[in-house]
mmCIF file of C-alpha atoms and ligand atoms in Angstrom:
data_model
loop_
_atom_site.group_PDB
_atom_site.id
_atom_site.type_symbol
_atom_site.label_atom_id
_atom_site.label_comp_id
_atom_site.label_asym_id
_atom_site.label_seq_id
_atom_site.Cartn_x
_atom_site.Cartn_y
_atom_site.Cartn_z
ATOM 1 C CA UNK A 154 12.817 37.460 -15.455
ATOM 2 C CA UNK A 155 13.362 35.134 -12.358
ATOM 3 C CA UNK A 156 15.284 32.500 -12.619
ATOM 4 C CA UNK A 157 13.916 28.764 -11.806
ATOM 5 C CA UNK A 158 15.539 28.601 -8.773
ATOM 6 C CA UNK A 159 14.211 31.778 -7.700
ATOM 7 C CA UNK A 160 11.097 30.517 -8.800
ATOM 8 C CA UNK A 161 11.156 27.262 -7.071
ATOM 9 C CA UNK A 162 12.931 28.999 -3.378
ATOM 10 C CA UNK A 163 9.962 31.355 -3.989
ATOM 11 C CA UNK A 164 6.903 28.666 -3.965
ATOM 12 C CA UNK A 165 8.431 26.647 -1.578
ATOM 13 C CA UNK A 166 8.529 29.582 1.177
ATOM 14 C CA UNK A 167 4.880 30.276 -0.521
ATOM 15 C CA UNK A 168 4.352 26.631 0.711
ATOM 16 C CA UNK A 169 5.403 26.897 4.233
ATOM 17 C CA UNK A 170 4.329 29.577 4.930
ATOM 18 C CA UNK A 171 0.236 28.368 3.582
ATOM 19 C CA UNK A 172 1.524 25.014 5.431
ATOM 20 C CA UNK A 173 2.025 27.023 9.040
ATOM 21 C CA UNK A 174 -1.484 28.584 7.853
ATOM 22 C CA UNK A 175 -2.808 25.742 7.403
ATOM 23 C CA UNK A 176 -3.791 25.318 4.085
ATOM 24 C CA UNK A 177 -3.568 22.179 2.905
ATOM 25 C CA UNK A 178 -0.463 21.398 0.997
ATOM 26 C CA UNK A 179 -2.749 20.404 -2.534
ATOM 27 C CA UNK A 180 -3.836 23.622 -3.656
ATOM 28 C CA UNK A 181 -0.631 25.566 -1.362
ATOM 29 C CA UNK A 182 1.923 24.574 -4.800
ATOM 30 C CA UNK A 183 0.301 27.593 -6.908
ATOM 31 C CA UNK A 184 -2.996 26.127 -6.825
ATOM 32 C CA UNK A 185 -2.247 23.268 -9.149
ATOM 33 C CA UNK A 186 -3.885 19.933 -9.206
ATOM 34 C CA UNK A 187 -1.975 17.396 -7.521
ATOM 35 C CA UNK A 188 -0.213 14.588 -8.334
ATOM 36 C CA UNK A 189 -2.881 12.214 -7.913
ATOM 37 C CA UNK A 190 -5.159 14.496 -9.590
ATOM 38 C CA UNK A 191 -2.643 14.577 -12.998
ATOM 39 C CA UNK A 192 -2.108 10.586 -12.515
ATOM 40 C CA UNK A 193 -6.028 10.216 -12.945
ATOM 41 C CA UNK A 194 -6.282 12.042 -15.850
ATOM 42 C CA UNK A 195 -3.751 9.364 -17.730
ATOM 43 C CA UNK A 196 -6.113 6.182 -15.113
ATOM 44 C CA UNK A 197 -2.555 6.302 -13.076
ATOM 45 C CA UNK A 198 -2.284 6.522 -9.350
ATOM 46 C CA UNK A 199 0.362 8.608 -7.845
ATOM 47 C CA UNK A 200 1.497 7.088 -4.209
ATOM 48 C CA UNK A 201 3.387 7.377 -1.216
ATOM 49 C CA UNK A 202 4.513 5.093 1.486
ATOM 50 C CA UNK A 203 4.495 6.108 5.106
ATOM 51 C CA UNK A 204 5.591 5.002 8.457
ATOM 52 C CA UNK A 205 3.121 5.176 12.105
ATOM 53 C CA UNK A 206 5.279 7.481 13.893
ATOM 54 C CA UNK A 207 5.235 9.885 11.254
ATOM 55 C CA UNK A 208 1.668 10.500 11.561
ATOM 56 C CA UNK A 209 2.337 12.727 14.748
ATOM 57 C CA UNK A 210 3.406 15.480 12.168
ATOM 58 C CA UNK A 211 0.470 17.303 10.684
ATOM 59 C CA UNK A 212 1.800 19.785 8.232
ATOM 60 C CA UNK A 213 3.634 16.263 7.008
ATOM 61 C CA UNK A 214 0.131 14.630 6.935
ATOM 62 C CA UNK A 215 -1.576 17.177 5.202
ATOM 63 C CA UNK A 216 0.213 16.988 2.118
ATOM 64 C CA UNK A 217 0.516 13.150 2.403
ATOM 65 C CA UNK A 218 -3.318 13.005 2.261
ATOM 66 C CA UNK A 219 -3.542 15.403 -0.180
ATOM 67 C CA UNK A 220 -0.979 14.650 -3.018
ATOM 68 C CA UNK A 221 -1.498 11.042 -3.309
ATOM 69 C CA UNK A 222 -4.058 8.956 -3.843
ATOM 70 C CA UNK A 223 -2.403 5.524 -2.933
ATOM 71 C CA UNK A 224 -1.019 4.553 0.158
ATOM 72 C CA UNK A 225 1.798 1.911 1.111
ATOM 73 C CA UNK A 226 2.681 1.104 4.528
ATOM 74 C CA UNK A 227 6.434 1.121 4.833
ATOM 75 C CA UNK A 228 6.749 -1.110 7.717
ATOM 76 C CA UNK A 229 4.011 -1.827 9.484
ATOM 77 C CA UNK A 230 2.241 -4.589 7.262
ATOM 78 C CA UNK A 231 5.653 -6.651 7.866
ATOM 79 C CA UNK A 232 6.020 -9.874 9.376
ATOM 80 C CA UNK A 233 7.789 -9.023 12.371
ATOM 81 C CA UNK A 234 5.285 -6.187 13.011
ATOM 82 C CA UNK A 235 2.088 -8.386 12.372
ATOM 83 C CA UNK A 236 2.652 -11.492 14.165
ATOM 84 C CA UNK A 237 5.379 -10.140 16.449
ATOM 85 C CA UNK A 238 4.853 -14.026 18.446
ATOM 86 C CA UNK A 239 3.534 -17.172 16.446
ATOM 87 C CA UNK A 240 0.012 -17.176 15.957
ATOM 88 C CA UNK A 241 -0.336 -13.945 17.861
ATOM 89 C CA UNK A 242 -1.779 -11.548 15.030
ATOM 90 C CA UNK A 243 -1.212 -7.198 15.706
ATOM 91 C CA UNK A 244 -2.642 -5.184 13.134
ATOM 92 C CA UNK A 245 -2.955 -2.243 14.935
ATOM 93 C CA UNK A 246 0.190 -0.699 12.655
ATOM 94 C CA UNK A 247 -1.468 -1.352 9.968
ATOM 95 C CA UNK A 248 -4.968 -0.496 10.696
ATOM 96 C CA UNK A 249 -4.165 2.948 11.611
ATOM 97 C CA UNK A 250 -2.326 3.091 8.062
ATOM 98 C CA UNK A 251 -5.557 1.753 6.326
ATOM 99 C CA UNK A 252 -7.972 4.366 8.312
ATOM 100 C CA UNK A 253 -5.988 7.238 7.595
ATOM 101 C CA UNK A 254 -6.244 6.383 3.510
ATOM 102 C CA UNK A 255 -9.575 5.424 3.592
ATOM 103 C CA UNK A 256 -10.277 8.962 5.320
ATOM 104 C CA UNK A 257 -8.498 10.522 2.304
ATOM 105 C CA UNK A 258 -10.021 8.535 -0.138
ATOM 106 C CA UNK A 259 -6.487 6.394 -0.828
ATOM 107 C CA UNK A 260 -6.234 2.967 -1.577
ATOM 108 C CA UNK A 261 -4.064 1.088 -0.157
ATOM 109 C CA UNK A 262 -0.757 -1.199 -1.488
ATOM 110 C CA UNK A 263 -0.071 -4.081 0.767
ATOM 111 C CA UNK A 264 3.907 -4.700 1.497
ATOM 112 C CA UNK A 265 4.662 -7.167 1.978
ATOM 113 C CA UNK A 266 3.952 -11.010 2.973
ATOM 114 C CA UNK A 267 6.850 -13.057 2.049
ATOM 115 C CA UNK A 268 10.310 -11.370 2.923
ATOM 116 C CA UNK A 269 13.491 -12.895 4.119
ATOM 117 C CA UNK A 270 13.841 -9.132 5.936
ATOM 118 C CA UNK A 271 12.038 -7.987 9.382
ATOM 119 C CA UNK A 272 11.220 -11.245 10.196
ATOM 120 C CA UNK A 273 9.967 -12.151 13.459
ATOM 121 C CA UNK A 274 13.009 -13.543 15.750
ATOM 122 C CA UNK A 275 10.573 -16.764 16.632
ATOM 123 C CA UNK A 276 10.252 -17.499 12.862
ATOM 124 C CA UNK A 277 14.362 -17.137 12.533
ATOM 125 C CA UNK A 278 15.504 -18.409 15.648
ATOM 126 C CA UNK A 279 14.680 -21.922 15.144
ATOM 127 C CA UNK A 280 14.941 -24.746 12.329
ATOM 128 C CA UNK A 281 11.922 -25.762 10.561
ATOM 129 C CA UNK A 282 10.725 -29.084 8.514
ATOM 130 C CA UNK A 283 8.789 -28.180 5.353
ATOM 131 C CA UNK A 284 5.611 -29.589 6.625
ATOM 132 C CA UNK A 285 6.138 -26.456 9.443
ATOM 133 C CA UNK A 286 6.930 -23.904 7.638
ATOM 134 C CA UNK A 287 4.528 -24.297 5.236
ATOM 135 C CA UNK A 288 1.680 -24.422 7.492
ATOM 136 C CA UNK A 289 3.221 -21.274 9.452
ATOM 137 C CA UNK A 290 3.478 -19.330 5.985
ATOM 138 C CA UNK A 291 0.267 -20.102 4.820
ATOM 139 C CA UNK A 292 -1.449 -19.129 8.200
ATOM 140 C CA UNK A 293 0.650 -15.765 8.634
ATOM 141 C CA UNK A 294 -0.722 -15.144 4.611
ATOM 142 C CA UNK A 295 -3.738 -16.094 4.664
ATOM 143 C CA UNK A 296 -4.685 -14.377 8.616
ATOM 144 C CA UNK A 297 -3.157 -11.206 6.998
ATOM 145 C CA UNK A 298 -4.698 -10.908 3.932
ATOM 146 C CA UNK A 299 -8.156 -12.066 4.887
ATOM 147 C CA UNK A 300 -8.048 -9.006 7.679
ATOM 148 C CA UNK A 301 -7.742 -6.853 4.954
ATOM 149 C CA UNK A 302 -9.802 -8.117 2.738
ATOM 150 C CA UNK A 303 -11.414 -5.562 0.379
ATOM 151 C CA UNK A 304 -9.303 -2.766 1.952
ATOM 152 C CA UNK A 305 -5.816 -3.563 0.109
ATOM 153 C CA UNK A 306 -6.259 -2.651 -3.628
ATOM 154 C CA UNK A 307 -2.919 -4.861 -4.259
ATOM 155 C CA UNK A 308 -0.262 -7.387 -2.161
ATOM 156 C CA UNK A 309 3.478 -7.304 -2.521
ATOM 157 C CA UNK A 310 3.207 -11.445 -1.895
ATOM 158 C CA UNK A 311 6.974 -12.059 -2.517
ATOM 159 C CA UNK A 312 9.152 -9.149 -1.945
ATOM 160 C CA UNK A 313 12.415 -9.805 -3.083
ATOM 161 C CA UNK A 314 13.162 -13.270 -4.415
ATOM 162 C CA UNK A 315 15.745 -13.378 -6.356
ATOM 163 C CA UNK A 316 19.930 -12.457 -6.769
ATOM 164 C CA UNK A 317 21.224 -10.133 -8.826
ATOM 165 C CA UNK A 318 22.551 -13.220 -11.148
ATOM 166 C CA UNK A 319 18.868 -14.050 -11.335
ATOM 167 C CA UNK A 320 19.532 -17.261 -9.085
ATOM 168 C CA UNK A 321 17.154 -17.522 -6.267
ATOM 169 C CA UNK A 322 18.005 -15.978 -3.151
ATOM 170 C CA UNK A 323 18.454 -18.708 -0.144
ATOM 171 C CA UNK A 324 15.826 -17.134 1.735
ATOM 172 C CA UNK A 325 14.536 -19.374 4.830
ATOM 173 C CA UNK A 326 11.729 -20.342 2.318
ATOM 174 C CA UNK A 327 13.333 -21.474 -0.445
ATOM 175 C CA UNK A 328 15.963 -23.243 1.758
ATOM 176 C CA UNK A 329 12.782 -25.194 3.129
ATOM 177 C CA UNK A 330 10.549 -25.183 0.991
ATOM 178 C CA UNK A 331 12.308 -24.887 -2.498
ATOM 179 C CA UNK A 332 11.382 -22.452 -5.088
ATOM 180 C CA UNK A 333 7.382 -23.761 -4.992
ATOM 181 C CA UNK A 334 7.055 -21.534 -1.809
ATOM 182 C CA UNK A 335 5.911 -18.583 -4.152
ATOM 183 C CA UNK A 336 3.549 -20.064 -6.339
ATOM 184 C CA UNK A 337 2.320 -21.862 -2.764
ATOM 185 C CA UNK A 338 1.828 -17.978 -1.708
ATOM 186 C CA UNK A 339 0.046 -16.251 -4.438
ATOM 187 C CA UNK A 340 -2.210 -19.170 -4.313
ATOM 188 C CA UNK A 341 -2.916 -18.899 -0.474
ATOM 189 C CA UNK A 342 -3.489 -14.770 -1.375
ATOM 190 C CA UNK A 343 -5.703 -15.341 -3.524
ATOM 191 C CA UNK A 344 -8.161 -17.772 -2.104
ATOM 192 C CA UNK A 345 -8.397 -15.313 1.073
ATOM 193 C CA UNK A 346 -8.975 -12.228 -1.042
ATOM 194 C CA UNK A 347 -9.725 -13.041 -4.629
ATOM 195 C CA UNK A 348 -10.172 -9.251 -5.306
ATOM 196 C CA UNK A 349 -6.993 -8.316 -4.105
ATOM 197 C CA UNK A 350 -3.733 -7.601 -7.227
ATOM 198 C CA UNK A 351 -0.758 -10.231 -6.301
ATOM 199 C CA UNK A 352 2.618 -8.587 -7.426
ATOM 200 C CA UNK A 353 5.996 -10.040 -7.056
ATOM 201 C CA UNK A 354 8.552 -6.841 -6.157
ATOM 202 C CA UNK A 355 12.061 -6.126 -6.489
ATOM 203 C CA UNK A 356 14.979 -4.099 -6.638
ATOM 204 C CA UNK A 357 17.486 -3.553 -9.180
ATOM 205 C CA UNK A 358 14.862 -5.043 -12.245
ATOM 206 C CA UNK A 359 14.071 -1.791 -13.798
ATOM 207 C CA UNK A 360 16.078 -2.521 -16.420
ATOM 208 C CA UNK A 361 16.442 -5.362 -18.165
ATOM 209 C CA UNK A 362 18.928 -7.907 -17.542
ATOM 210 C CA UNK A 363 19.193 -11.360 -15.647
ATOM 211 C CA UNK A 364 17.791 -10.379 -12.400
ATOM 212 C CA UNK A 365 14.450 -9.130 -14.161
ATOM 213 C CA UNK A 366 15.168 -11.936 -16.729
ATOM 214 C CA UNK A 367 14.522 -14.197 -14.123
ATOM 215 C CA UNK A 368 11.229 -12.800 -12.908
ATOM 216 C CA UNK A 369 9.979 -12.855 -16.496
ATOM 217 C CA UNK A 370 10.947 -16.567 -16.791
ATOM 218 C CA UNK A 371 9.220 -17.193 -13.318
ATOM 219 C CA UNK A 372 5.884 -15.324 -14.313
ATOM 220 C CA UNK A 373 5.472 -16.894 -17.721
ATOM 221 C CA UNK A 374 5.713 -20.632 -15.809
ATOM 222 C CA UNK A 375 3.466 -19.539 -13.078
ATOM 223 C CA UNK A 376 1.116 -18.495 -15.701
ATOM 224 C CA UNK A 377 1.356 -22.145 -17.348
ATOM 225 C CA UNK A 378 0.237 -23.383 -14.361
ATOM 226 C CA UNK A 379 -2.594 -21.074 -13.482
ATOM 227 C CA UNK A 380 -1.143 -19.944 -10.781
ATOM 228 C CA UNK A 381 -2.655 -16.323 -9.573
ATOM 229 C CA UNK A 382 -0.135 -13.003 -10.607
ATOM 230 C CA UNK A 383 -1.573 -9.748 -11.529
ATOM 231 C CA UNK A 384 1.611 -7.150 -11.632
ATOM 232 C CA UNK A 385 5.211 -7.104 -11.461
ATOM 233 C CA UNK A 386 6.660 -3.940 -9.011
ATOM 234 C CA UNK A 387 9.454 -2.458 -9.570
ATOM 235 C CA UNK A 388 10.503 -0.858 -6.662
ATOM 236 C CA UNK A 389 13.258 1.887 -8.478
ATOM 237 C CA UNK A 390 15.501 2.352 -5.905
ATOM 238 C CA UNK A 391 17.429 4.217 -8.039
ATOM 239 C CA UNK A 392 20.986 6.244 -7.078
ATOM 240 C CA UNK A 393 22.985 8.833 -9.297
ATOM 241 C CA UNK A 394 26.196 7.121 -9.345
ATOM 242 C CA UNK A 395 25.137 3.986 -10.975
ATOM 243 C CA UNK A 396 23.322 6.041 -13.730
ATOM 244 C CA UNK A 397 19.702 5.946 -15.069
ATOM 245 C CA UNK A 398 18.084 2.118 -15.991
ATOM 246 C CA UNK A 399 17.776 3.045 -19.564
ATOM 247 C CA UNK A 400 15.699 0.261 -20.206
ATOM 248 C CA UNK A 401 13.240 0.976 -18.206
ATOM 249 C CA UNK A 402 10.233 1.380 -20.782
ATOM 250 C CA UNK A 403 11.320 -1.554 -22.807
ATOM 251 C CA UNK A 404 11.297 -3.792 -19.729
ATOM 252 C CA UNK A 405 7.627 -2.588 -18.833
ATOM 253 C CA UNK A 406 6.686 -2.627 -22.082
ATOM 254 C CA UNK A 407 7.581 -6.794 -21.835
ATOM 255 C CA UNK A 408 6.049 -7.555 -18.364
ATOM 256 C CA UNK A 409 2.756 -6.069 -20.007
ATOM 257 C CA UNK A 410 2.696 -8.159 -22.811
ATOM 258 C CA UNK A 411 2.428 -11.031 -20.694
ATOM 259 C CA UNK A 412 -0.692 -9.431 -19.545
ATOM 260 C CA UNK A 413 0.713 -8.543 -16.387
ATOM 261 C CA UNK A 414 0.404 -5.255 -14.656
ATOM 262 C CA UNK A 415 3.236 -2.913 -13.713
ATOM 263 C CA UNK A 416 4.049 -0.572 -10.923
ATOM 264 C CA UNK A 417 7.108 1.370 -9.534
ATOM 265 C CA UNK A 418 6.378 0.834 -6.033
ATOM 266 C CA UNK A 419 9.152 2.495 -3.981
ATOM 267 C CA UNK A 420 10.662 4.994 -5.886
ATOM 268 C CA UNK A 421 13.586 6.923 -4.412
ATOM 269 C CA UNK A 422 16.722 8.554 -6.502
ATOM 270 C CA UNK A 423 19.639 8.743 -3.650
ATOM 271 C CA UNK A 424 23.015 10.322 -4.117
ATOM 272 C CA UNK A 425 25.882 11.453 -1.884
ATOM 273 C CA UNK A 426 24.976 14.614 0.142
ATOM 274 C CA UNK A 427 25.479 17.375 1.039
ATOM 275 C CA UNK A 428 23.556 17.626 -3.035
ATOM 276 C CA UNK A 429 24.339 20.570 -5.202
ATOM 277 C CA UNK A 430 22.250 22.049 -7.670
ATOM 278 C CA UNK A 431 23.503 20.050 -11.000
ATOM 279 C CA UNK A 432 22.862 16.784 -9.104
ATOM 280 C CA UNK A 433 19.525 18.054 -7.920
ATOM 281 C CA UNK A 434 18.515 18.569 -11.542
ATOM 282 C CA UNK A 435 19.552 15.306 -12.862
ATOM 283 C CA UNK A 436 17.789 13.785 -9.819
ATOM 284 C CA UNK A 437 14.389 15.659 -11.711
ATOM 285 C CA UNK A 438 15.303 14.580 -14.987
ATOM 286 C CA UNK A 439 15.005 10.771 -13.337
ATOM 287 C CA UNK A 440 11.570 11.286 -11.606
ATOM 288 C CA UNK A 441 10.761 12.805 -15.015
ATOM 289 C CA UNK A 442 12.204 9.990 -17.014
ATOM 290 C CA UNK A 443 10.597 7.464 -14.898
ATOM 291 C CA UNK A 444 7.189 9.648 -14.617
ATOM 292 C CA UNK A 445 6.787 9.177 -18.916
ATOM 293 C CA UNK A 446 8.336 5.658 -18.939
ATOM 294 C CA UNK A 447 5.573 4.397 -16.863
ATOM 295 C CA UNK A 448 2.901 7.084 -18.669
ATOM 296 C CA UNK A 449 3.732 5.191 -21.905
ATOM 297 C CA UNK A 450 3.438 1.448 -21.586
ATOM 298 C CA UNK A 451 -0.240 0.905 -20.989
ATOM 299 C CA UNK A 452 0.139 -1.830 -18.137
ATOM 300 C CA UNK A 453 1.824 0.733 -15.959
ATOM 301 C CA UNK A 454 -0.447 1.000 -13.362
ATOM 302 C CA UNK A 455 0.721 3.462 -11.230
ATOM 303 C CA UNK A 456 4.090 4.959 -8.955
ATOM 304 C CA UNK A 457 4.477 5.407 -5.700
ATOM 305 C CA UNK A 458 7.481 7.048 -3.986
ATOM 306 C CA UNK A 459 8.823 5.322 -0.969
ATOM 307 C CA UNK A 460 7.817 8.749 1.461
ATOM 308 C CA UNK A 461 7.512 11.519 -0.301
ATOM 309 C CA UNK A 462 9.655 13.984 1.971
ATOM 310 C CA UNK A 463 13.460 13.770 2.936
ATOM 311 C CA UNK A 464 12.529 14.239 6.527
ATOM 312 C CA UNK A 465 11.119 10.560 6.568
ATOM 313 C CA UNK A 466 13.799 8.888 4.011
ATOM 314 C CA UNK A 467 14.836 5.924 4.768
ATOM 315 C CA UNK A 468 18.108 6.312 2.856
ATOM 316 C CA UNK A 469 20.415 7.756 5.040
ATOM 317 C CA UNK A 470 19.700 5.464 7.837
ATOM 318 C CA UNK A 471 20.766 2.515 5.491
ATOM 319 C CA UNK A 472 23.452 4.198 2.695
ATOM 320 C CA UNK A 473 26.336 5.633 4.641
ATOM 321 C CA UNK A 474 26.643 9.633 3.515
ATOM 322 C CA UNK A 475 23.472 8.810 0.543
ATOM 323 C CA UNK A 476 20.031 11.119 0.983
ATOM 324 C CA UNK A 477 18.585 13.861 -0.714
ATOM 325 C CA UNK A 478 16.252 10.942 -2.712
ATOM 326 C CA UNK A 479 12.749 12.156 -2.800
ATOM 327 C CA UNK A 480 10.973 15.409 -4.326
ATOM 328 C CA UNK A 481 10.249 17.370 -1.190
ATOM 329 C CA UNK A 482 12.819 18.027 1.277
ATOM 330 C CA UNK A 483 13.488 18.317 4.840
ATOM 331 C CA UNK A 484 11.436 21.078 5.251
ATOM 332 C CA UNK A 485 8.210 20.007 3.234
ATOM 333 C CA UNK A 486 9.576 22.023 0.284
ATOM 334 C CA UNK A 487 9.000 20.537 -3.180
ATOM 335 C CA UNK A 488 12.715 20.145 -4.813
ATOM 336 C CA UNK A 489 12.958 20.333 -8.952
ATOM 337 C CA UNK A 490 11.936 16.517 -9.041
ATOM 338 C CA UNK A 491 8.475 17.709 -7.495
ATOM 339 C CA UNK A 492 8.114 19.874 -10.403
ATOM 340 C CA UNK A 493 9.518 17.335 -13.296
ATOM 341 C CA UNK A 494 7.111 15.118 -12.290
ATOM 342 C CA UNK A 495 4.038 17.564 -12.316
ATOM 343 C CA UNK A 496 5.500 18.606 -16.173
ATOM 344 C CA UNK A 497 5.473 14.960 -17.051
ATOM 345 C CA UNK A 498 2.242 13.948 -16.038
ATOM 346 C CA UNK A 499 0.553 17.556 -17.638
HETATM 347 C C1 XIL B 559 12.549 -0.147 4.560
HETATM 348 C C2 XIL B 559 11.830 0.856 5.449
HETATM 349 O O1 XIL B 559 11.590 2.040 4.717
HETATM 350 C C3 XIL B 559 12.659 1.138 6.683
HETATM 351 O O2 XIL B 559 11.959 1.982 7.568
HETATM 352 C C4 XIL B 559 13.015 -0.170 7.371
HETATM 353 O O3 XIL B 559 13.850 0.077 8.479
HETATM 354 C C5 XIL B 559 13.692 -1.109 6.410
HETATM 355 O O4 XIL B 559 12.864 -1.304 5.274
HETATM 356 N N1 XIL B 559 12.858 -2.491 0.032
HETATM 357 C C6 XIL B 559 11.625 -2.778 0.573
HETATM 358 C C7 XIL B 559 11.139 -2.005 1.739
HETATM 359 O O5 XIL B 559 10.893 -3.620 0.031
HETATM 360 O O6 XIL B 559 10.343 -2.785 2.591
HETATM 361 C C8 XIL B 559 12.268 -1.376 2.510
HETATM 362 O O7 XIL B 559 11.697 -0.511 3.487
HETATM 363 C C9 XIL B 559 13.187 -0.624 1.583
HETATM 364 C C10 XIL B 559 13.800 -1.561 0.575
#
């Protein structure tokens, strides 16, 4: 008998080589449903973010538009890329995003509206009164959201918000505007899209503890005061060496019992490369893990990995010697996480 790893080498040459054919990517893994295909049956969604200059590469496109059946733009819904000069809207980034998933029959998660990252320099550069800023965040909202009205399924509003010690971060909003700017912001979503889901998103809340304690404080008061929030995403930006967020389920589990949908919106497992076969394995296990976690609380809406392929990671660019994080690699093979995930959704 061949061993898994022959197994796997085997299919993922199999792959290529149907890629350079072009067959599309879907039915080139042993003619298996895909991802989003095994996500349906349990009324999940299995996603992937992209990037524009990625969609030069075909063979990379054909599985993205095959695999998945939601869609997050990793940059190009940002601030700085959508109103690059004040009141001076570009959506073109965007758009092209938004085509290309409507073509495939994708929705589409919006990311994000309300970041204290890839800002625009004109918004940073200068000091604001409250009065200002306000009126520039609710226009930069409300112009964005209202473009893509009844073509986002769901907004990231607030990306972000809080410290690790579950204080709030001293973002240029809540510097100006206090901690009211997010419940200011879902509010301003939702009147210019009504339809649209408004999820706050992090890092580092997978698991319980005060950061995450902190968002489930802020969503029950925002609830008492009718202010609009659909889902909580948990963007798993998860790395080997600080081990697994056991309580993953369990903290689901609680954001869905306040009604709330759930997500893991930008899932990536990193560790330090070159990666060896033992750490590639546990890396499965943790796409597996996550995979059921979110297949058993009933709020969990849906994953989405933040690429799919190691080619277009955007960990090594931003964790000095860390890569290796997502189920297909360099080459457009699917790694053992490809496969964990497939088991745990079958
Ligand atoms: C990252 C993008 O993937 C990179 O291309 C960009 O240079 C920096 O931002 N959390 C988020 C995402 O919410 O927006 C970030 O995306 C990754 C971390």
């Amino acid at each position: 008998m061949r061993s898994t790893r022959t197994r796997l080498r085997l299919t993922g040459a199999l792959v290529a080589l149907l890629l350079s054919a072009g067959v599309p990517a879907a039915q080139a893994v042993d003619d298996q449903p895909t991802l989003a295909e095994l996500a349906q049956r349990h009324g999940r969604y299995f996603g992937s973010a992209t990037d524009n200059p990625e969609l030069t590469d075909e063979p990379y496109k054909a599985i993205l538009g095959t695999e998945f059946d939601m869609i997050t733009p990793g940059n190009g819904m940002k601030w700085y890329a959508t109103e690059p000069q004040q009141g001076v809207f570009d959506f073109s980034k965007g758009d092209e995003i938004v085509n290309l998933a409507r073509a495939n029959h994708q929705r589409v998660r919006g990311h994000t509206l309300v970041w204290h990252s890839q800002l625009p320099g004109w918004l940073t550069s200068r000091d604001w009164t409250a009065d200002e800023l306000r009126a520039v965040l609710k226009k930069h909202i409300q112009t964005e959201v209202r473009h893509y009205k009844g073509k986002v399924y769901a907004w990231d509003v607030v990306n972000e918000a809080f410290n690790e010690d579950g204080t709030y971060r001293e973002t240029i909003f809540y510097k100006t505007l206090g901690p009211g700017y997010i419940a200011d912001a879902l509010r301003w979503a939702h009147q210019a899209d009504p339809k649209a889901k408004l999820y706050l998103n992090d890092y580092n809340v997978e698991g319980t503890g005060p950061k995450s304690d902190a968002y489930y404080r802020l969503v029950k008061e925002l609830q008492a005061q009718g202010v609009p929030i659909h889902g909580f995403g948990m963007q798993a930006h998860l790395a080997l060496q600080y081990g697994y967020p056991s309580t993953l389920e369990d903290n689901l589990r609680r954001f869905s019992r306040l009604g709330l949908d759930t997500a893991l919106t930008e899932v990536d497992v990193r560790m330090y490369v070159p990666a060896d076969d033992a750490e590639l394995a546990t890396q499965a296990q943790w796409y597996r893990d996550m995979t059921e976690a979110c297949l058993a609380v009933r709020r969990c809406v849906g994953i989405t990995l933040w690429d799919y392929t190691d080619r277009y990671s955007w960990i090594p660019a931003f964790f000095d010697g860390e890569g290796a994080a997502l189920p297909w690699d360099e080459e457009l093979r699917p790694k053992p996480a490809y496969f964990a995930i497939r088991d745990a959704l079958q």
